[in-house]
Amino acid sequence: MSLRNLKKVIITQKIMLTKKINELRRQIADNKSPFMDDLERIEADLNRMSQFYFNGNSDPELENIYEALKRRIAKLETNVNLYGLSKGNPFFQRMVADTRGNYTFDLDDLRNRLEDFVVDLTMLELETDEAVKASKRKEIFANHHEYRKSFFAKLFLAPALTKEQAETIEETVLSSSIDSVDARILVSVLFLSCLSIFDSCKADILYNVYAKSDNEMLKQSAIVSYLLCLLFSDDNYDVCRNPVPEDLITSVQRQFIYTLDTPRLDRIMEQEIMPDVIKNSEFDFKNNKIIRREKDNLEDILHPNKDEEAMERMEAAMNKMKRMQEQGNDLFFSGFRHAKHHPFFNTVLNWFCPFYIDHPQLPTFNNEDDLTIATKMVKRTPFCESDKYSFVISMHSAISTIPDNIRSMILQGDAQLDVIGADIERDEAYMRRIYMQDIFRFFKLNPLAKNLRNPLDPTANCMFIMCFLNKDEKYDKVAISVCKTLRKHGQEASLIYLIRNWKPMTTEGRIFNAFSLMQLYEMTLKYDDLSEAVDLFHDVLRKDEHNMQALFGLTKAYFMEIQHYKVLFDVVFKKKILKCLLALHFKNEEDVSVLHNLVRAYIMFKDWDNALKYSHELVEKGKAEPFVFVFLGGHSLSEGKIKQGVRYFKQASGKSVRNIFTQAIDMGFDISELEQDLIENIIEKG
């Protein structure tokens, strides 16, 4: 950067930083936070640097020093915001309570304590007295759980990290000498912290854990966390420095959409699927007991095929559920949502704690057999981690009522819990899915979560792919795939946001987005959408003047808003459009969209004979759109066939009759005001 340009930048940026410093000064004073000295040091350094430069002194490091100053202000702003939230935000106040008054966060102590836990469990295996071993094991897990609550809260409340602190935490998470449960808890708290106030160092830790970890579940949790926290990243954060494969971005965003679709899926489960499952099951659950239904011998005589039919309905319902789950849908949310009211879930950590049967806040089973049965059953389930805890909590009250023969078979390994999806492949997509389901449950069901920024809020912009779009053409395919998924699941708000904010860079992307914008225009009649679509078609034609899809799209655009576009289409361009349409029609004569656009094209040329030919073909097929009847009505009137013209106008009169006349006049037909009044009167009287 030249000295002159640098001077301009410093003048502009100094004004911006001075404004930011003044805002922070007011915020610090209002919150009575202990950061005024830090702010004054930054302000003094800014003033010294500015004075040094404008005195005519030269320093090749001046620009780097200035960037460092901006980072100091950003870090201070983060810390000031965190302090304010800890005083007034209920979630932050809960985290403060979990620190038990000790805010000190010693990163060396963190790693030592986590490693000591693993050592303690290893050494415990040397204990030969089973009673002593069980007692010590319980004590170790109880003590470590309290420490987990503490470091979860402290790291959540920790001020903006320095580069050195971030490196230390990253090394701890990736260390093979700590328990994988602790590593995954660290990922989750970094994620929650980034949602509250974005910290680029914490986000980079999440990405690096994904890039470097050998633990697949940890790796997938990290990439989901990283991508979701990008929803709240600041403008200065460069996502391109952390490359993520396009297919992975697409997969996570699509799973995100499936997760948001859970409420609709709940209704389908409740109204269409579960009634068949419950009705045709041979077991009932009454008074906290599992009992087998008694057979009705008379019913067997009167309806000998009833059992077989019930089994078929049961299998159909189960197969439908299995297909839904394989597609990425969340089948178990409604089944376990009420169990989330258990006191176990009053602890925030437990919503993000990977399942382990030794969790000290789980209810204690009466005997070793009950514990073994619960362990075997939960191990086979495809549930997310918090649902596994819900399942065990629910099983605790019912496990003693399981029939003895079934208990015996489970203990001997001869029987397994038959849960939908129990045999589903535990691949990378599955791991990402269950982690996202844990996040969804936390934000949907935990009352404290409403005090945090929610990455799964369906009313907000939930498209983290926007952080990647418009930066590289390779992401156009991501946008196309996600648009199709949004459309399929009826998530209109997110679809509209994506279509309007995506600036495609490839021909495929421009064509897709242009047609999407035209569909949007038909819904909203917002002219900017159609105008943007036309611009995209022209962008394509500047590189490929014979692109049939672009010519086809412009033909449709011409008639969607004829008043705006009829002056833009010269004769040469109209001939290109006609040539394109004839080629498409030759390729597929049954394509009614091509036939409609051929009618439009011939109307543009005032070629009534061909326009009539294809219009009548559409009418015979029963596929004619209203504008075809408008054309046929206008043409009939021009030839003096009044009755025939009125009949056609009636068929086109889905909208007001006056709109029909306006459209016919735009096509080139002369209909006087007298004729309009008389025809309108005839149509209205039927």
mmCIF file of N, CA, C and O in Angstrom, residues 3-52:
data_model
loop_
_atom_site.group_PDB
_atom_site.id
_atom_site.type_symbol
_atom_site.label_atom_id
_atom_site.label_comp_id
_atom_site.label_asym_id
_atom_site.label_seq_id
_atom_site.Cartn_x
_atom_site.Cartn_y
_atom_site.Cartn_z
ATOM 1 N N LEU A 3 2.148 5.166 0.618
ATOM 2 C CA LEU A 3 2.052 6.011 1.806
ATOM 3 C C LEU A 3 0.800 6.878 1.757
ATOM 4 O O LEU A 3 0.138 7.096 2.768
ATOM 5 N N ARG A 4 0.489 7.373 0.549
ATOM 6 C CA ARG A 4 -0.699 8.242 0.419
ATOM 7 C C ARG A 4 -1.970 7.462 0.756
ATOM 8 O O ARG A 4 -2.831 7.944 1.485
ATOM 9 N N ASN A 5 -2.055 6.235 0.200
ATOM 10 C CA ASN A 5 -3.245 5.416 0.484
ATOM 11 C C ASN A 5 -3.312 5.013 1.948
ATOM 12 O O ASN A 5 -4.380 4.968 2.556
ATOM 13 N N LEU A 6 -2.133 4.684 2.522
ATOM 14 C CA LEU A 6 -2.103 4.312 3.931
ATOM 15 C C LEU A 6 -2.573 5.462 4.799
ATOM 16 O O LEU A 6 -3.292 5.281 5.781
ATOM 17 N N LYS A 7 -2.183 6.680 4.404
ATOM 18 C CA LYS A 7 -2.606 7.864 5.166
ATOM 19 C C LYS A 7 -4.124 8.002 5.136
ATOM 20 O O LYS A 7 -4.771 8.266 6.150
ATOM 21 N N LYS A 8 -4.710 7.779 3.937
ATOM 22 C CA LYS A 8 -6.165 7.864 3.818
ATOM 23 C C LYS A 8 -6.845 6.805 4.683
ATOM 24 O O LYS A 8 -7.851 7.063 5.336
ATOM 25 N N VAL A 9 -6.282 5.587 4.657
ATOM 26 C CA VAL A 9 -6.862 4.499 5.446
ATOM 27 C C VAL A 9 -6.824 4.832 6.925
ATOM 28 O O VAL A 9 -7.788 4.653 7.665
ATOM 29 N N ILE A 10 -5.670 5.360 7.386
ATOM 30 C CA ILE A 10 -5.521 5.656 8.806
ATOM 31 C C ILE A 10 -6.473 6.770 9.232
ATOM 32 O O ILE A 10 -7.074 6.717 10.300
ATOM 33 N N ILE A 11 -6.658 7.775 8.369
ATOM 34 C CA ILE A 11 -7.605 8.849 8.699
ATOM 35 C C ILE A 11 -9.011 8.265 8.871
ATOM 36 O O ILE A 11 -9.711 8.533 9.847
ATOM 37 N N THR A 12 -9.406 7.420 7.894
ATOM 38 C CA THR A 12 -10.750 6.821 7.937
ATOM 39 C C THR A 12 -10.907 5.875 9.118
ATOM 40 O O THR A 12 -11.867 5.952 9.885
ATOM 41 N N GLN A 13 -9.919 4.966 9.270
ATOM 42 C CA GLN A 13 -10.011 3.975 10.317
ATOM 43 C C GLN A 13 -9.909 4.595 11.706
ATOM 44 O O GLN A 13 -10.522 4.121 12.658
ATOM 45 N N LYS A 14 -9.128 5.688 11.835
ATOM 46 C CA LYS A 14 -9.009 6.337 13.144
ATOM 47 C C LYS A 14 -10.360 6.887 13.585
ATOM 48 O O LYS A 14 -10.737 6.797 14.752
ATOM 49 N N ILE A 15 -11.093 7.427 12.612
ATOM 50 C CA ILE A 15 -12.436 7.928 12.933
ATOM 51 C C ILE A 15 -13.311 6.766 13.419
ATOM 52 O O ILE A 15 -14.030 6.873 14.417
ATOM 53 N N MET A 16 -13.218 5.600 12.716
ATOM 54 C CA MET A 16 -14.027 4.442 13.088
ATOM 55 C C MET A 16 -13.612 3.896 14.456
ATOM 56 O O MET A 16 -14.453 3.577 15.292
ATOM 57 N N LEU A 17 -12.291 3.810 14.683
ATOM 58 C CA LEU A 17 -11.815 3.282 15.955
ATOM 59 C C LEU A 17 -12.118 4.230 17.106
ATOM 60 O O LEU A 17 -12.414 3.794 18.212
ATOM 61 N N THR A 18 -12.019 5.534 16.834
ATOM 62 C CA THR A 18 -12.359 6.515 17.874
ATOM 63 C C THR A 18 -13.821 6.376 18.272
ATOM 64 O O THR A 18 -14.166 6.422 19.463
ATOM 65 N N LYS A 19 -14.672 6.148 17.273
ATOM 66 C CA LYS A 19 -16.102 5.945 17.554
ATOM 67 C C LYS A 19 -16.301 4.674 18.381
ATOM 68 O O LYS A 19 -17.072 4.666 19.356
ATOM 69 N N LYS A 20 -15.578 3.591 18.003
ATOM 70 C CA LYS A 20 -15.684 2.334 18.745
ATOM 71 C C LYS A 20 -15.173 2.505 20.178
ATOM 72 O O LYS A 20 -15.773 1.989 21.132
ATOM 73 N N ILE A 21 -14.074 3.249 20.357
ATOM 74 C CA ILE A 21 -13.516 3.489 21.690
ATOM 75 C C ILE A 21 -14.512 4.247 22.559
ATOM 76 O O ILE A 21 -14.716 3.932 23.730
ATOM 77 N N ASN A 22 -15.176 5.238 21.965
ATOM 78 C CA ASN A 22 -16.174 6.014 22.725
ATOM 79 C C ASN A 22 -17.366 5.138 23.122
ATOM 80 O O ASN A 22 -17.906 5.269 24.232
ATOM 81 N N GLU A 23 -17.770 4.248 22.214
ATOM 82 C CA GLU A 23 -18.872 3.326 22.537
ATOM 83 C C GLU A 23 -18.482 2.394 23.680
ATOM 84 O O GLU A 23 -19.269 2.149 24.607
ATOM 85 N N LEU A 24 -17.261 1.867 23.611
ATOM 86 C CA LEU A 24 -16.796 0.973 24.668
ATOM 87 C C LEU A 24 -16.662 1.698 26.003
ATOM 88 O O LEU A 24 -16.947 1.131 27.058
ATOM 89 N N ARG A 25 -16.237 2.975 25.958
ATOM 90 C CA ARG A 25 -16.101 3.748 27.201
ATOM 91 C C ARG A 25 -17.461 3.872 27.892
ATOM 92 O O ARG A 25 -17.580 3.700 29.111
ATOM 93 N N ARG A 26 -18.510 4.159 27.105
ATOM 94 C CA ARG A 26 -19.861 4.271 27.679
ATOM 95 C C ARG A 26 -20.324 2.922 28.222
ATOM 96 O O ARG A 26 -20.920 2.849 29.300
ATOM 97 N N GLN A 27 -20.032 1.844 27.472
ATOM 98 C CA GLN A 27 -20.459 0.511 27.885
ATOM 99 C C GLN A 27 -19.754 0.082 29.176
ATOM 100 O O GLN A 27 -20.376 -0.485 30.083
ATOM 101 N N ILE A 28 -18.462 0.358 29.262
ATOM 102 C CA ILE A 28 -17.686 0.009 30.462
ATOM 103 C C ILE A 28 -18.206 0.767 31.675
ATOM 104 O O ILE A 28 -18.359 0.218 32.772
ATOM 105 N N ALA A 29 -18.523 2.044 31.464
ATOM 106 C CA ALA A 29 -19.038 2.870 32.567
ATOM 107 C C ALA A 29 -20.407 2.376 33.022
ATOM 108 O O ALA A 29 -20.684 2.281 34.230
ATOM 109 N N ASP A 30 -21.270 2.040 32.055
ATOM 110 C CA ASP A 30 -22.621 1.577 32.403
ATOM 111 C C ASP A 30 -22.582 0.252 33.166
ATOM 112 O O ASP A 30 -23.342 0.049 34.124
ATOM 113 N N ASN A 31 -21.707 -0.679 32.743
ATOM 114 C CA ASN A 31 -21.634 -2.007 33.374
ATOM 115 C C ASN A 31 -20.708 -2.048 34.583
ATOM 116 O O ASN A 31 -20.628 -3.075 35.261
ATOM 117 N N LYS A 32 -19.988 -0.929 34.790
ATOM 118 C CA LYS A 32 -18.977 -0.869 35.859
ATOM 119 C C LYS A 32 -17.999 -2.035 35.747
ATOM 120 O O LYS A 32 -17.617 -2.675 36.735
ATOM 121 N N SER A 33 -17.601 -2.335 34.504
ATOM 122 C CA SER A 33 -16.666 -3.441 34.262
ATOM 123 C C SER A 33 -15.223 -2.958 34.397
ATOM 124 O O SER A 33 -14.928 -1.780 34.162
ATOM 125 N N PRO A 34 -14.312 -3.848 34.754
ATOM 126 C CA PRO A 34 -12.936 -3.462 35.097
ATOM 127 C C PRO A 34 -12.015 -3.368 33.877
ATOM 128 O O PRO A 34 -10.909 -3.927 33.903
ATOM 129 N N PHE A 35 -12.465 -2.685 32.815
ATOM 130 C CA PHE A 35 -11.665 -2.658 31.598
ATOM 131 C C PHE A 35 -11.276 -1.242 31.157
ATOM 132 O O PHE A 35 -10.741 -1.065 30.064
ATOM 133 N N MET A 36 -11.536 -0.234 31.998
ATOM 134 C CA MET A 36 -11.264 1.141 31.581
ATOM 135 C C MET A 36 -9.768 1.375 31.350
ATOM 136 O O MET A 36 -9.373 2.066 30.396
ATOM 137 N N ASP A 37 -8.923 0.791 32.197
ATOM 138 C CA ASP A 37 -7.478 0.971 32.017
ATOM 139 C C ASP A 37 -7.009 0.378 30.688
ATOM 140 O O ASP A 37 -6.182 0.976 29.995
ATOM 141 N N ASP A 38 -7.546 -0.796 30.340
ATOM 142 C CA ASP A 38 -7.182 -1.419 29.054
ATOM 143 C C ASP A 38 -7.584 -0.523 27.886
ATOM 144 O O ASP A 38 -6.830 -0.358 26.922
ATOM 145 N N LEU A 39 -8.776 0.057 27.995
ATOM 146 C CA LEU A 39 -9.260 0.927 26.930
ATOM 147 C C LEU A 39 -8.381 2.167 26.797
ATOM 148 O O LEU A 39 -8.042 2.586 25.675
ATOM 149 N N GLU A 40 -8.005 2.760 27.919
ATOM 150 C CA GLU A 40 -7.184 3.968 27.870
ATOM 151 C C GLU A 40 -5.804 3.689 27.305
ATOM 152 O O GLU A 40 -5.225 4.527 26.607
ATOM 153 N N ARG A 41 -5.253 2.509 27.562
ATOM 154 C CA ARG A 41 -3.958 2.151 26.981
ATOM 155 C C ARG A 41 -4.058 2.026 25.459
ATOM 156 O O ARG A 41 -3.172 2.462 24.724
ATOM 157 N N ILE A 42 -5.159 1.405 24.999
ATOM 158 C CA ILE A 42 -5.356 1.283 23.546
ATOM 159 C C ILE A 42 -5.503 2.663 22.912
ATOM 160 O O ILE A 42 -4.910 2.950 21.862
ATOM 161 N N GLU A 43 -6.299 3.523 23.555
ATOM 162 C CA GLU A 43 -6.509 4.873 23.015
ATOM 163 C C GLU A 43 -5.192 5.647 22.972
ATOM 164 O O GLU A 43 -4.902 6.352 21.994
ATOM 165 N N ALA A 44 -4.376 5.512 24.006
ATOM 166 C CA ALA A 44 -3.083 6.206 24.032
ATOM 167 C C ALA A 44 -2.187 5.710 22.905
ATOM 168 O O ALA A 44 -1.500 6.507 22.234
ATOM 169 N N ASP A 45 -2.165 4.399 22.673
ATOM 170 C CA ASP A 45 -1.350 3.845 21.591
ATOM 171 C C ASP A 45 -1.837 4.323 20.225
ATOM 172 O O ASP A 45 -1.037 4.612 19.325
ATOM 173 N N LEU A 46 -3.165 4.423 20.058
ATOM 174 C CA LEU A 46 -3.720 4.926 18.796
ATOM 175 C C LEU A 46 -3.303 6.370 18.567
ATOM 176 O O LEU A 46 -2.884 6.745 17.459
ATOM 177 N N ASN A 47 -3.389 7.188 19.605
ATOM 178 C CA ASN A 47 -3.006 8.598 19.472
ATOM 179 C C ASN A 47 -1.517 8.745 19.177
ATOM 180 O O ASN A 47 -1.106 9.570 18.344
ATOM 181 N N ARG A 48 -0.671 7.957 19.843
ATOM 182 C CA ARG A 48 0.773 8.022 19.611
ATOM 183 C C ARG A 48 1.115 7.621 18.177
ATOM 184 O O ARG A 48 1.933 8.255 17.518
ATOM 185 N N MET A 49 0.473 6.542 17.713
ATOM 186 C CA MET A 49 0.754 6.065 16.363
ATOM 187 C C MET A 49 0.327 7.081 15.312
ATOM 188 O O MET A 49 1.041 7.359 14.337
ATOM 189 N N SER A 50 -0.835 7.683 15.525
ATOM 190 C CA SER A 50 -1.332 8.691 14.580
ATOM 191 C C SER A 50 -0.407 9.909 14.546
ATOM 192 O O SER A 50 -0.061 10.423 13.472
ATOM 193 N N GLN A 51 -0.003 10.364 15.731
ATOM 194 C CA GLN A 51 0.880 11.524 15.806
ATOM 195 C C GLN A 51 2.233 11.233 15.162
ATOM 196 O O GLN A 51 2.794 12.060 14.429
ATOM 197 N N PHE A 52 2.744 10.043 15.405
ATOM 198 C CA PHE A 52 4.029 9.622 14.824
ATOM 199 C C PHE A 52 3.971 9.688 13.302
ATOM 200 O O PHE A 52 4.877 10.196 12.640
#
